[in-house]
mmCIF file of C-alpha atoms in Angstrom:
data_model
loop_
_atom_site.group_PDB
_atom_site.id
_atom_site.type_symbol
_atom_site.label_atom_id
_atom_site.label_comp_id
_atom_site.label_asym_id
_atom_site.label_seq_id
_atom_site.Cartn_x
_atom_site.Cartn_y
_atom_site.Cartn_z
ATOM 1 C CA MET A 1 -0.053 -0.115 -0.001
ATOM 2 C CA LYS A 2 2.823 2.235 0.736
ATOM 3 C CA LYS A 3 4.787 1.443 -2.069
ATOM 4 C CA LEU A 4 1.332 2.256 -4.151
ATOM 5 C CA PHE A 5 0.944 5.719 -2.832
ATOM 6 C CA GLN A 6 4.555 6.566 -3.485
ATOM 7 C CA VAL A 7 4.071 5.628 -7.282
ATOM 8 C CA VAL A 8 0.842 7.733 -7.355
ATOM 9 C CA LEU A 9 2.311 10.557 -5.568
ATOM 10 C CA VAL A 10 5.727 10.550 -7.785
ATOM 11 C CA GLY A 11 3.622 10.183 -10.994
ATOM 12 C CA SER A 12 0.876 12.657 -9.943
ATOM 13 C CA ILE A 13 3.658 15.300 -9.116
ATOM 14 C CA CYS A 14 5.573 14.687 -12.567
ATOM 15 C CA LEU A 15 2.007 15.157 -14.663
ATOM 16 C CA LEU A 16 1.186 17.885 -12.653
ATOM 17 C CA CYS A 17 4.294 20.019 -12.878
ATOM 18 C CA PHE A 18 5.491 19.612 -16.570
ATOM 19 C CA SER A 19 2.289 20.388 -17.892
ATOM 20 C CA CYS A 20 1.538 24.149 -16.111
ATOM 21 C CA TYR A 21 2.694 26.185 -19.004
ATOM 22 C CA TYR A 22 2.913 30.308 -19.445
ATOM 23 C CA ASP A 23 1.715 31.113 -22.751
ATOM 24 C CA GLU A 24 -0.288 33.636 -24.522
ATOM 25 C CA VAL A 25 -2.179 34.159 -27.905
ATOM 26 C CA LEU A 26 -0.148 35.269 -30.630
ATOM 27 C CA ASP A 27 -1.414 37.565 -33.830
ATOM 28 C CA ILE A 28 0.076 35.721 -36.600
ATOM 29 C CA GLU A 29 -1.671 36.932 -39.282
ATOM 30 C CA VAL A 30 -2.615 33.855 -41.498
ATOM 31 C CA PRO A 31 -2.738 34.927 -45.086
ATOM 32 C CA ILE A 32 -6.578 34.694 -46.208
ATOM 33 C CA PRO A 33 -6.983 32.920 -49.623
ATOM 34 C CA ASP A 34 -7.855 35.158 -52.558
ATOM 35 C CA ASN A 35 -11.169 32.866 -53.131
ATOM 36 C CA ILE A 36 -12.988 32.446 -50.242
ATOM 37 C CA SER A 37 -14.846 29.403 -50.563
ATOM 38 C CA TYR A 38 -18.117 29.054 -48.425
ATOM 39 C CA GLN A 39 -18.564 25.093 -48.329
ATOM 40 C CA ASP A 40 -14.634 24.500 -48.043
ATOM 41 C CA ASP A 41 -13.714 27.105 -45.699
ATOM 42 C CA ILE A 42 -16.685 28.673 -43.864
ATOM 43 C CA GLN A 43 -19.088 25.913 -43.271
ATOM 44 C CA PRO A 44 -16.577 23.741 -41.538
ATOM 45 C CA LEU A 45 -15.783 26.683 -38.927
ATOM 46 C CA PHE A 46 -19.291 26.338 -37.995
ATOM 47 C CA ASN A 47 -19.386 22.365 -38.102
ATOM 48 C CA GLN A 48 -16.214 22.690 -35.365
ATOM 49 C CA SER A 49 -18.109 25.007 -33.154
ATOM 50 C CA CYS A 50 -21.737 26.318 -33.958
ATOM 51 C CA VAL A 51 -23.800 22.836 -34.958
ATOM 52 C CA SER A 52 -23.600 21.665 -31.076
ATOM 53 C CA CYS A 53 -26.447 24.115 -30.632
ATOM 54 C CA HIS A 54 -27.388 25.623 -33.986
ATOM 55 C CA ASN A 55 -28.577 22.119 -35.219
ATOM 56 C CA GLY A 56 -31.908 23.418 -36.457
ATOM 57 C CA ASN A 57 -33.228 23.845 -32.967
ATOM 58 C CA LEU A 58 -31.684 27.160 -32.150
ATOM 59 C CA PRO A 59 -31.431 29.845 -34.835
ATOM 60 C CA PRO A 60 -29.710 30.157 -37.412
ATOM 61 C CA ASP A 61 -29.532 26.510 -38.636
ATOM 62 C CA LEU A 62 -25.969 26.247 -39.331
ATOM 63 C CA ARG A 63 -25.828 22.683 -40.312
ATOM 64 C CA SER A 64 -24.266 22.212 -43.989
ATOM 65 C CA ALA A 65 -27.525 21.793 -45.853
ATOM 66 C CA ASP A 66 -29.357 24.598 -44.274
ATOM 67 C CA SER A 67 -26.669 27.290 -43.527
ATOM 68 C CA TYR A 68 -26.331 29.440 -45.747
ATOM 69 C CA ASN A 69 -29.924 30.166 -46.336
ATOM 70 C CA SER A 70 -30.386 30.753 -42.506
ATOM 71 C CA LEU A 71 -27.601 33.186 -42.587
ATOM 72 C CA LEU A 72 -28.744 35.436 -45.429
ATOM 73 C CA ASN A 73 -32.190 35.277 -44.005
ATOM 74 C CA GLY A 74 -31.230 38.332 -41.592
ATOM 75 C CA TYR A 75 -27.959 37.509 -40.053
ATOM 76 C CA VAL A 76 -25.406 38.561 -42.663
ATOM 77 C CA VAL A 77 -25.405 41.595 -45.349
ATOM 78 C CA PRO A 78 -23.612 40.578 -47.906
ATOM 79 C CA GLY A 79 -20.548 42.695 -48.680
ATOM 80 C CA ASN A 80 -20.749 44.743 -45.155
ATOM 81 C CA ALA A 81 -19.516 42.434 -42.667
ATOM 82 C CA SER A 82 -20.032 45.394 -39.870
ATOM 83 C CA GLN A 83 -23.634 45.587 -39.834
ATOM 84 C CA SER A 84 -23.681 41.648 -40.218
ATOM 85 C CA ILE A 85 -25.304 40.185 -36.741
ATOM 86 C CA LEU A 86 -22.928 37.087 -37.454
ATOM 87 C CA TYR A 87 -19.910 39.098 -37.790
ATOM 88 C CA LYS A 88 -21.223 40.901 -34.512
ATOM 89 C CA SER A 89 -21.652 38.119 -32.598
ATOM 90 C CA LEU A 90 -17.915 36.741 -33.280
ATOM 91 C CA LEU A 91 -16.771 39.914 -31.963
ATOM 92 C CA ASN A 92 -19.340 40.193 -29.104
ATOM 93 C CA ILE A 93 -20.246 44.037 -30.140
ATOM 94 C CA ASP A 94 -23.427 46.052 -30.024
ATOM 95 C CA GLY A 95 -24.830 44.112 -27.426
ATOM 96 C CA ILE A 96 -24.866 40.600 -29.633
ATOM 97 C CA SER A 97 -23.633 37.591 -27.511
ATOM 98 C CA LEU A 98 -20.515 36.449 -28.051
ATOM 99 C CA MET A 99 -20.397 33.053 -30.195
ATOM 100 C CA PRO A 100 -19.384 30.811 -29.442
ATOM 101 C CA PRO A 101 -20.287 30.862 -25.813
ATOM 102 C CA GLU A 102 -17.336 28.978 -24.467
ATOM 103 C CA GLY A 103 -14.822 31.292 -26.002
ATOM 104 C CA GLN A 104 -14.086 33.930 -28.766
ATOM 105 C CA TRP A 105 -12.657 32.647 -31.823
ATOM 106 C CA SER A 106 -8.985 33.105 -32.936
ATOM 107 C CA ALA A 107 -8.397 36.360 -35.366
ATOM 108 C CA THR A 108 -7.947 34.197 -38.321
ATOM 109 C CA LYS A 109 -11.076 32.750 -38.164
ATOM 110 C CA ILE A 110 -13.049 36.219 -37.299
ATOM 111 C CA ASN A 111 -11.299 37.673 -40.530
ATOM 112 C CA LEU A 112 -11.971 34.627 -42.768
ATOM 113 C CA VAL A 113 -15.531 35.146 -42.079
ATOM 114 C CA GLU A 114 -15.214 38.916 -42.497
ATOM 115 C CA ALA A 115 -13.424 38.766 -45.692
ATOM 116 C CA TRP A 116 -16.172 36.291 -46.447
ATOM 117 C CA ILE A 117 -19.056 38.592 -45.917
ATOM 118 C CA ASP A 118 -17.437 41.796 -47.611
ATOM 119 C CA GLY A 119 -16.688 39.814 -50.431
ATOM 120 C CA GLY A 120 -20.298 39.353 -51.246
ATOM 121 C CA ALA A 121 -21.435 36.148 -49.049
ATOM 122 C CA LEU A 122 -21.390 34.434 -52.049
ATOM 123 C CA ASP A 123 -22.751 30.364 -51.578
ATOM 124 C CA ASN A 124 -20.008 28.830 -53.332
ATOM 125 C CA MET B 1 -23.087 -9.543 70.993
ATOM 126 C CA THR B 2 -19.215 -9.108 72.117
ATOM 127 C CA ASN B 3 -18.112 -9.015 68.611
ATOM 128 C CA TYR B 4 -20.590 -6.740 66.694
ATOM 129 C CA LYS B 5 -18.115 -3.705 67.327
ATOM 130 C CA PRO B 6 -15.894 -4.806 64.359
ATOM 131 C CA ILE B 7 -18.632 -5.416 62.263
ATOM 132 C CA LEU B 8 -20.093 -1.965 63.616
ATOM 133 C CA LEU B 9 -16.696 -0.373 62.596
ATOM 134 C CA VAL B 10 -16.753 -1.758 59.238
ATOM 135 C CA PHE B 11 -19.884 -0.612 58.701
ATOM 136 C CA PHE B 12 -19.564 2.937 59.571
ATOM 137 C CA MET B 13 -16.201 2.818 57.845
ATOM 138 C CA LEU B 14 -17.735 1.668 54.503
ATOM 139 C CA PRO B 15 -19.142 5.448 53.425
ATOM 140 C CA LEU B 16 -15.573 6.725 53.783
ATOM 141 C CA MET B 17 -14.452 3.971 51.645
ATOM 142 C CA MET B 18 -16.889 5.156 48.692
ATOM 143 C CA VAL B 19 -15.112 6.988 46.287
ATOM 144 C CA SER B 20 -16.975 6.727 42.893
ATOM 145 C CA GLN B 21 -18.468 10.169 43.574
ATOM 146 C CA GLU B 22 -15.396 11.775 43.876
ATOM 147 C CA GLN B 23 -14.055 10.417 40.719
ATOM 148 C CA VAL B 24 -12.232 13.024 38.193
ATOM 149 C CA LYS B 25 -14.784 13.746 35.461
ATOM 150 C CA ASP B 26 -13.435 11.704 32.278
ATOM 151 C CA SER B 27 -12.369 14.174 29.507
ATOM 152 C CA ILE B 28 -15.312 14.764 27.116
ATOM 153 C CA ILE B 29 -13.849 13.538 23.723
ATOM 154 C CA ASP B 30 -14.395 16.623 21.466
ATOM 155 C CA LYS B 31 -17.094 15.568 18.495
ATOM 156 C CA PRO B 32 -16.581 16.999 15.334
ATOM 157 C CA GLU B 33 -19.469 19.330 14.392
ATOM 158 C CA ARG B 34 -22.253 18.423 11.550
ATOM 159 C CA PRO B 35 -21.212 19.098 8.192
ATOM 160 C CA ALA B 36 -21.757 23.106 7.458
ATOM 161 C CA PHE B 37 -23.765 22.080 3.887
ATOM 162 C CA GLU B 38 -25.887 19.497 2.614
ATOM 163 C CA SER B 39 -23.850 19.007 -1.019
ATOM 164 C CA SER B 40 -20.549 19.227 -2.054
ATOM 165 C CA THR B 41 -21.131 22.346 -3.925
ATOM 166 C CA ILE B 42 -22.352 25.603 -3.361
ATOM 167 C CA ILE B 43 -24.005 26.654 -6.315
ATOM 168 C CA ASN B 44 -20.635 27.513 -8.469
ATOM 169 C CA ASN B 45 -17.928 26.813 -5.946
ATOM 170 C CA PRO B 46 -17.207 23.698 -4.224
ATOM 171 C CA SER B 47 -18.228 23.516 -0.528
ATOM 172 C CA ASN B 48 -16.120 22.058 2.033
ATOM 173 C CA VAL B 49 -18.247 19.046 2.621
ATOM 174 C CA LEU B 50 -16.463 15.549 2.291
ATOM 175 C CA PHE B 51 -18.492 12.384 2.447
ATOM 176 C CA SER B 52 -17.238 9.530 4.621
ATOM 177 C CA LYS B 53 -15.294 7.038 3.090
ATOM 178 C CA ASN B 54 -16.379 4.613 -0.276
ATOM 179 C CA THR B 55 -19.312 7.290 -1.040
ATOM 180 C CA LEU B 56 -19.868 7.641 -4.510
ATOM 181 C CA GLU B 57 -21.451 10.963 -5.590
ATOM 182 C CA VAL B 58 -22.676 11.803 -9.155
ATOM 183 C CA GLN B 59 -22.967 14.998 -9.933
ATOM 184 C CA MET B 60 -25.120 16.810 -12.802
ATOM 185 C CA GLN B 61 -24.989 20.266 -13.512
ATOM 186 C CA HIS B 62 -26.856 22.402 -15.645
ATOM 187 C CA ARG B 63 -26.852 25.957 -16.726
ATOM 188 C CA PHE B 64 -29.813 27.128 -19.273
ATOM 189 C CA ASP B 65 -29.640 29.647 -21.605
ATOM 190 C CA GLU B 66 -29.002 33.821 -20.389
ATOM 191 C CA ILE B 67 -32.547 34.806 -20.110
ATOM 192 C CA ASN B 68 -32.055 38.206 -21.946
ATOM 193 C CA GLY B 69 -30.355 35.994 -24.643
ATOM 194 C CA GLY B 70 -32.159 37.534 -27.434
ATOM 195 C CA THR B 71 -35.006 35.466 -29.077
ATOM 196 C CA ASN B 72 -38.020 34.446 -27.101
ATOM 197 C CA ASP B 73 -37.017 31.335 -25.441
ATOM 198 C CA LEU B 74 -38.770 30.861 -22.412
ATOM 199 C CA ALA B 75 -35.977 31.931 -19.887
ATOM 200 C CA GLY B 76 -33.607 30.668 -21.781
ATOM 201 C CA PHE B 77 -35.009 26.990 -21.681
ATOM 202 C CA TRP B 78 -34.991 26.738 -25.208
ATOM 203 C CA GLY B 79 -31.778 28.286 -25.837
ATOM 204 C CA ALA B 80 -27.798 26.882 -25.722
ATOM 205 C CA ALA B 81 -27.289 24.853 -22.654
ATOM 206 C CA ASN B 82 -24.266 24.027 -20.390
ATOM 207 C CA ILE B 83 -24.003 20.768 -18.742
ATOM 208 C CA ARG B 84 -21.445 18.822 -16.711
ATOM 209 C CA ILE B 85 -21.747 15.546 -15.202
ATOM 210 C CA ALA B 86 -19.326 14.128 -13.027
ATOM 211 C CA VAL B 87 -18.795 11.739 -10.430
ATOM 212 C CA SER B 88 -16.539 11.395 -7.458
ATOM 213 C CA TYR B 89 -15.436 9.109 -5.048
ATOM 214 C CA ALA B 90 -14.021 9.419 -1.242
ATOM 215 C CA ILE B 91 -11.273 7.141 -0.999
ATOM 216 C CA HIS B 92 -10.479 8.091 2.586
ATOM 217 C CA GLU B 93 -12.318 10.122 5.163
ATOM 218 C CA ARG B 94 -10.255 12.803 4.177
ATOM 219 C CA LEU B 95 -9.795 12.395 0.084
ATOM 220 C CA THR B 96 -12.463 12.746 -2.510
ATOM 221 C CA ILE B 97 -10.888 12.509 -6.332
ATOM 222 C CA GLY B 98 -13.602 13.087 -8.965
ATOM 223 C CA TYR B 99 -13.694 13.205 -12.840
ATOM 224 C CA GLY B 100 -16.318 15.584 -14.511
ATOM 225 C CA THR B 101 -17.307 16.306 -18.645
ATOM 226 C CA THR B 102 -18.728 19.562 -19.443
ATOM 227 C CA LYS B 103 -20.441 20.461 -22.894
ATOM 228 C CA GLU B 104 -19.056 23.776 -23.581
ATOM 229 C CA GLY B 105 -15.442 23.470 -24.176
ATOM 230 C CA ARG B 106 -15.647 19.759 -24.136
ATOM 231 C CA LEU B 107 -13.793 20.172 -20.810
ATOM 232 C CA GLN B 108 -12.332 17.231 -19.080
ATOM 233 C CA ASP B 109 -11.697 17.738 -15.293
ATOM 234 C CA PHE B 110 -9.879 15.650 -12.917
ATOM 235 C CA ASN B 111 -10.256 17.069 -9.519
ATOM 236 C CA TRP B 112 -9.694 16.445 -5.908
ATOM 237 C CA LYS B 113 -11.201 17.449 -2.343
ATOM 238 C CA VAL B 114 -8.614 17.323 0.784
ATOM 239 C CA GLY B 115 -10.231 17.759 4.304
ATOM 240 C CA LEU B 116 -7.604 19.411 6.569
ATOM 241 C CA LEU B 117 -9.276 20.569 9.199
ATOM 242 C CA SER B 118 -12.783 20.029 10.778
ATOM 243 C CA GLN B 119 -14.687 22.062 12.989
ATOM 244 C CA THR B 120 -15.930 20.693 16.503
ATOM 245 C CA ARG B 121 -18.693 21.053 18.422
ATOM 246 C CA SER B 122 -17.131 22.537 21.347
ATOM 247 C CA ASN B 123 -15.841 25.233 19.308
ATOM 248 C CA LYS B 124 -12.231 24.301 20.154
ATOM 249 C CA ILE B 125 -11.316 24.048 16.298
ATOM 250 C CA PRO B 126 -13.877 27.102 15.272
ATOM 251 C CA ILE B 127 -13.467 26.663 11.196
ATOM 252 C CA SER B 128 -13.411 23.485 9.010
ATOM 253 C CA VAL B 129 -10.844 24.037 5.906
ATOM 254 C CA ALA B 130 -10.893 21.776 2.923
ATOM 255 C CA TYR B 131 -8.681 22.159 -0.439
ATOM 256 C CA TYR B 132 -10.227 21.677 -3.730
ATOM 257 C CA GLY B 133 -8.086 21.236 -6.796
ATOM 258 C CA ASN B 134 -8.945 20.593 -10.314
ATOM 259 C CA TYR B 135 -6.886 19.860 -13.775
ATOM 260 C CA THR B 136 -8.666 20.512 -16.775
ATOM 261 C CA ILE B 137 -8.246 19.612 -20.444
ATOM 262 C CA ASP B 138 -10.026 20.947 -23.130
ATOM 263 C CA ALA B 139 -10.664 18.533 -25.669
ATOM 264 C CA ARG B 140 -11.688 19.937 -28.659
ATOM 265 C CA THR B 141 -10.243 19.296 -31.899
ATOM 266 C CA LYS B 142 -6.797 19.297 -32.772
ATOM 267 C CA ASP B 143 -7.122 22.168 -35.024
ATOM 268 C CA ASN B 144 -7.999 24.756 -32.277
ATOM 269 C CA PHE B 145 -4.696 24.354 -30.364
ATOM 270 C CA LEU B 146 -1.161 25.022 -31.652
ATOM 271 C CA LEU B 147 0.498 23.042 -28.930
ATOM 272 C CA ASP B 148 -1.401 20.560 -26.349
ATOM 273 C CA GLN B 149 -0.094 22.254 -23.653
ATOM 274 C CA HIS B 150 -2.779 24.713 -24.653
ATOM 275 C CA ARG B 151 -5.412 23.193 -23.836
ATOM 276 C CA TYR B 152 -4.893 22.878 -19.973
ATOM 277 C CA SER B 153 -5.772 25.042 -16.861
ATOM 278 C CA TYR B 154 -5.739 24.398 -13.408
ATOM 279 C CA PHE B 155 -7.613 25.449 -10.054
ATOM 280 C CA ASN B 156 -6.820 25.515 -6.449
ATOM 281 C CA GLN B 157 -8.586 26.612 -3.451
ATOM 282 C CA ILE B 158 -8.824 26.885 0.038
ATOM 283 C CA ILE B 159 -12.121 26.623 1.629
ATOM 284 C CA ILE B 160 -12.797 28.089 5.019
ATOM 285 C CA ALA B 161 -16.133 27.338 6.221
ATOM 286 C CA LYS B 162 -17.924 27.597 9.591
ATOM 287 C CA ARG B 163 -21.032 26.482 10.601
ATOM 288 C CA PHE B 164 -22.699 28.626 13.032
ATOM 289 C CA SER B 165 -25.855 27.305 14.009
ATOM 290 C CA SER B 166 -27.960 24.293 12.795
ATOM 291 C CA LYS B 167 -29.262 26.986 10.243
ATOM 292 C CA PHE B 168 -26.731 29.204 9.123
ATOM 293 C CA SER B 169 -23.469 28.191 7.459
ATOM 294 C CA LEU B 170 -20.893 30.141 5.929
ATOM 295 C CA GLN B 171 -17.633 29.971 3.790
ATOM 296 C CA ILE B 172 -14.959 31.880 2.387
ATOM 297 C CA ALA B 173 -12.662 30.125 -0.461
ATOM 298 C CA PRO B 174 -9.979 32.539 -1.793
ATOM 299 C CA SER B 175 -8.709 30.439 -5.184
ATOM 300 C CA VAL B 176 -6.056 30.722 -7.934
ATOM 301 C CA SER B 177 -7.145 29.647 -11.511
ATOM 302 C CA HIS B 178 -4.509 29.350 -14.345
ATOM 303 C CA TYR B 179 -4.865 29.033 -18.010
ATOM 304 C CA ASN B 180 -1.628 27.982 -20.000
ATOM 305 C CA LEU B 181 -2.843 29.984 -23.175
ATOM 306 C CA VAL B 182 -4.528 33.287 -22.692
ATOM 307 C CA GLU B 183 -5.233 36.237 -24.375
ATOM 308 C CA LYS B 184 -2.657 39.254 -24.606
ATOM 309 C CA TYR B 185 -5.207 41.355 -22.230
ATOM 310 C CA MET B 186 -5.471 38.646 -19.781
ATOM 311 C CA THR B 187 -2.692 37.177 -17.277
ATOM 312 C CA ASN B 188 -2.345 33.408 -17.084
ATOM 313 C CA ASP B 189 -3.056 33.445 -13.279
ATOM 314 C CA ARG B 190 -5.969 34.927 -11.536
ATOM 315 C CA PHE B 191 -6.697 35.481 -7.882
ATOM 316 C CA ALA B 192 -10.225 35.170 -6.871
ATOM 317 C CA ILE B 193 -12.141 35.344 -3.442
ATOM 318 C CA ALA B 194 -15.775 33.479 -3.076
ATOM 319 C CA LEU B 195 -18.028 34.143 -0.318
ATOM 320 C CA GLY B 196 -20.912 31.817 0.190
ATOM 321 C CA GLY B 197 -23.519 30.550 2.395
ATOM 322 C CA ARG B 198 -27.047 28.941 3.577
ATOM 323 C CA TYR B 199 -29.645 29.876 5.699
ATOM 324 C CA LYS B 200 -31.963 26.468 6.438
ATOM 325 C CA ILE B 201 -35.951 27.773 6.171
ATOM 326 C CA SER B 202 -36.694 23.794 7.166
ATOM 327 C CA ALA B 203 -35.576 20.685 7.645
ATOM 328 C CA GLN B 204 -34.949 20.413 4.089
ATOM 329 C CA THR B 205 -35.376 23.578 2.484
ATOM 330 C CA SER B 206 -32.292 26.345 2.686
ATOM 331 C CA ILE B 207 -31.493 29.455 0.657
ATOM 332 C CA MET B 208 -28.348 29.704 -0.929
ATOM 333 C CA PHE B 209 -25.937 32.353 -1.755
ATOM 334 C CA ASP B 210 -22.672 32.716 -3.681
ATOM 335 C CA TYR B 211 -20.547 35.551 -4.597
ATOM 336 C CA SER B 212 -17.164 35.239 -6.535
ATOM 337 C CA GLN B 213 -15.128 37.818 -6.915
ATOM 338 C CA PRO B 214 -12.205 38.140 -9.184
ATOM 339 C CA ILE B 215 -8.973 39.775 -7.641
ATOM 340 C CA THR B 216 -6.521 39.915 -10.269
ATOM 341 C CA ARG B 217 -7.660 42.454 -12.790
ATOM 342 C CA PHE B 218 -7.667 42.260 -16.424
ATOM 343 C CA GLU B 219 -7.542 44.976 -19.047
ATOM 344 C CA ARG B 220 -9.996 45.228 -21.892
ATOM 345 C CA ASP B 221 -10.119 43.805 -25.160
ATOM 346 C CA PRO B 222 -9.267 46.506 -27.835
ATOM 347 C CA LEU B 223 -11.353 44.649 -30.232
ATOM 348 C CA ARG B 224 -14.467 44.828 -27.182
ATOM 349 C CA PRO B 225 -14.119 48.107 -25.598
ATOM 350 C CA ASN B 226 -17.289 47.609 -23.738
ATOM 351 C CA THR B 227 -16.713 43.964 -22.508
ATOM 352 C CA SER B 228 -15.614 43.890 -18.949
ATOM 353 C CA PHE B 229 -13.614 40.926 -17.636
ATOM 354 C CA ASN B 230 -13.634 41.683 -13.984
ATOM 355 C CA ILE B 231 -16.966 41.073 -13.431
ATOM 356 C CA PRO B 232 -18.007 39.304 -10.061
ATOM 357 C CA GLY B 233 -20.465 36.265 -10.278
ATOM 358 C CA ILE B 234 -23.439 36.264 -8.409
ATOM 359 C CA SER B 235 -25.526 33.523 -7.603
ATOM 360 C CA LEU B 236 -28.886 32.962 -5.472
ATOM 361 C CA GLY B 237 -30.912 29.910 -5.229
ATOM 362 C CA ALA B 238 -32.598 27.061 -2.881
ATOM 363 C CA GLU B 239 -31.699 23.721 -2.206
ATOM 364 C CA PHE B 240 -33.885 20.796 -1.480
ATOM 365 C CA ALA B 241 -32.102 18.035 0.380
ATOM 366 C CA THR B 242 -32.979 14.719 1.744
ATOM 367 C CA SER B 243 -30.244 12.467 3.225
ATOM 368 C CA GLY B 244 -29.145 11.244 -0.626
ATOM 369 C CA HIS B 245 -30.085 13.800 -2.743
ATOM 370 C CA ALA B 246 -29.140 17.550 -3.080
ATOM 371 C CA PHE B 247 -31.035 19.524 -5.731
ATOM 372 C CA GLN B 248 -30.180 23.245 -6.021
ATOM 373 C CA ILE B 249 -31.854 25.549 -8.319
ATOM 374 C CA PHE B 250 -30.542 29.149 -8.563
ATOM 375 C CA LEU B 251 -30.009 32.293 -10.727
ATOM 376 C CA THR B 252 -26.618 33.161 -11.399
ATOM 377 C CA ASN B 253 -24.589 35.166 -14.121
ATOM 378 C CA TYR B 254 -21.872 32.279 -14.518
ATOM 379 C CA ARG B 255 -22.321 30.329 -17.406
ATOM 380 C CA GLY B 256 -19.307 28.423 -16.902
ATOM 381 C CA ILE B 257 -19.309 25.181 -14.774
ATOM 382 C CA VAL B 258 -15.885 24.341 -13.986
ATOM 383 C CA PRO B 259 -14.600 27.027 -11.631
ATOM 384 C CA GLN B 260 -11.871 28.183 -13.567
ATOM 385 C CA GLN B 261 -13.856 28.968 -16.511
ATOM 386 C CA ASN B 262 -16.415 31.548 -14.661
ATOM 387 C CA TYR B 263 -13.443 33.006 -12.557
ATOM 388 C CA MET B 264 -11.012 33.778 -15.696
ATOM 389 C CA LYS B 265 -14.012 33.971 -18.703
ATOM 390 C CA ASN B 266 -16.793 35.585 -17.368
ATOM 391 C CA ILE B 267 -18.293 38.436 -19.311
ATOM 392 C CA ASN B 268 -21.920 38.280 -17.864
ATOM 393 C CA ASP B 269 -23.096 41.088 -15.924
ATOM 394 C CA PHE B 270 -25.873 40.359 -13.111
ATOM 395 C CA PHE B 271 -26.961 43.716 -12.726
ATOM 396 C CA PHE B 272 -27.075 44.145 -16.486
ATOM 397 C CA GLY B 273 -29.476 41.262 -16.652
ATOM 398 C CA ASP B 274 -26.995 38.892 -18.043
ATOM 399 C CA PHE B 275 -28.418 36.237 -15.415
ATOM 400 C CA LEU B 276 -29.240 32.376 -16.039
ATOM 401 C CA ILE B 277 -31.186 29.717 -14.397
ATOM 402 C CA GLY B 278 -29.469 26.403 -13.363
ATOM 403 C CA PHE B 279 -29.500 23.661 -11.490
ATOM 404 C CA ASN B 280 -27.163 21.421 -9.449
ATOM 405 C CA ILE B 281 -28.186 17.759 -8.766
ATOM 406 C CA THR B 282 -26.170 15.200 -6.654
ATOM 407 C CA ARG B 283 -27.015 11.867 -5.212
ATOM 408 C CA ASN B 284 -24.687 10.029 -2.814
ATOM 409 C CA TYR B 285 -24.206 6.227 -3.081
ATOM 410 C CA ASN B 286 -22.670 4.790 0.109
ATOM 411 C CA PHE B 287 -20.727 1.510 -0.312
#
């Protein structure tokens, strides 16, 4: 019993001590592709972080079959990201709740969505 | 008749030889005070309560969506919810280890609670002290993280509680939360202090409150100048407890369930209407 306790103690100290770490998010500007494809660039972002709640029960429906139509129904102003509710929710501005609620997206993802909207919000 | 004198002597001496009434009182063994709270959490913070050895506790914690969250959603009932299911097991009278899984952030937390000091009935030890710690892994997909170490966060808290009477208990709990990866305007470590308590209004019902105040101040995000990261957490609710269950239902502005998520990332302000309904259910199984 004593040996087991020692092993567990050393094991847990090793696990805990070597994983504590200090870092901050870097502003690495990942270049935005010239042609942003909705299906290949934007929809996967929704699939990762949004569809768990926005799955048809919570507007807008961001599942791949319905997301484009749902978004253009009041959440996106094509060509104008700063007026689009989708973009405002990613930045938590103008009183729009932060999306996703568990933590803001990286600047790269937000910029990609902004570029897509400003580029006309095409369904491509 | 001549030998009655020795007998009379013995009879007269007997009372003087009785010593039982003069015995020195045994020192009273000081018993530990009854637990300050009925369950192992006070709404958003852990309490000092540890269950007896070989008790399995199953916790189900649920937070509905913010009540002012935009659309008409039955006070958050139809909106996006956060939920955590956890089990903890008392491997020793003083040590409970647990594991929980949370929806928002896909957090997997490994926690332990250690009982350090126990309040006694005679008030010789006036407070109970416990330590709670957790190690949480964010289990979202790999493309959210540059390094695996960016997934980890830690929480350590000392809980000092006192049962003032059978009806009223209070606890104060300083803590430190650590996230390995934070935004530029935050520091990796955050100190905070929480005050929580309960007031029993009947044998099984009590009113609970929980106030959490972050101490380390964060700056504002330059992209979101109207959002403050220094807002305290306020929770108020009721608890219904039986011998095996405790059910807490409350109003709170904290959306997260794992404590460090609330202390580090909360942006909801209770007094601006960003509150939500939540409930905690715990059930103990004794083996």
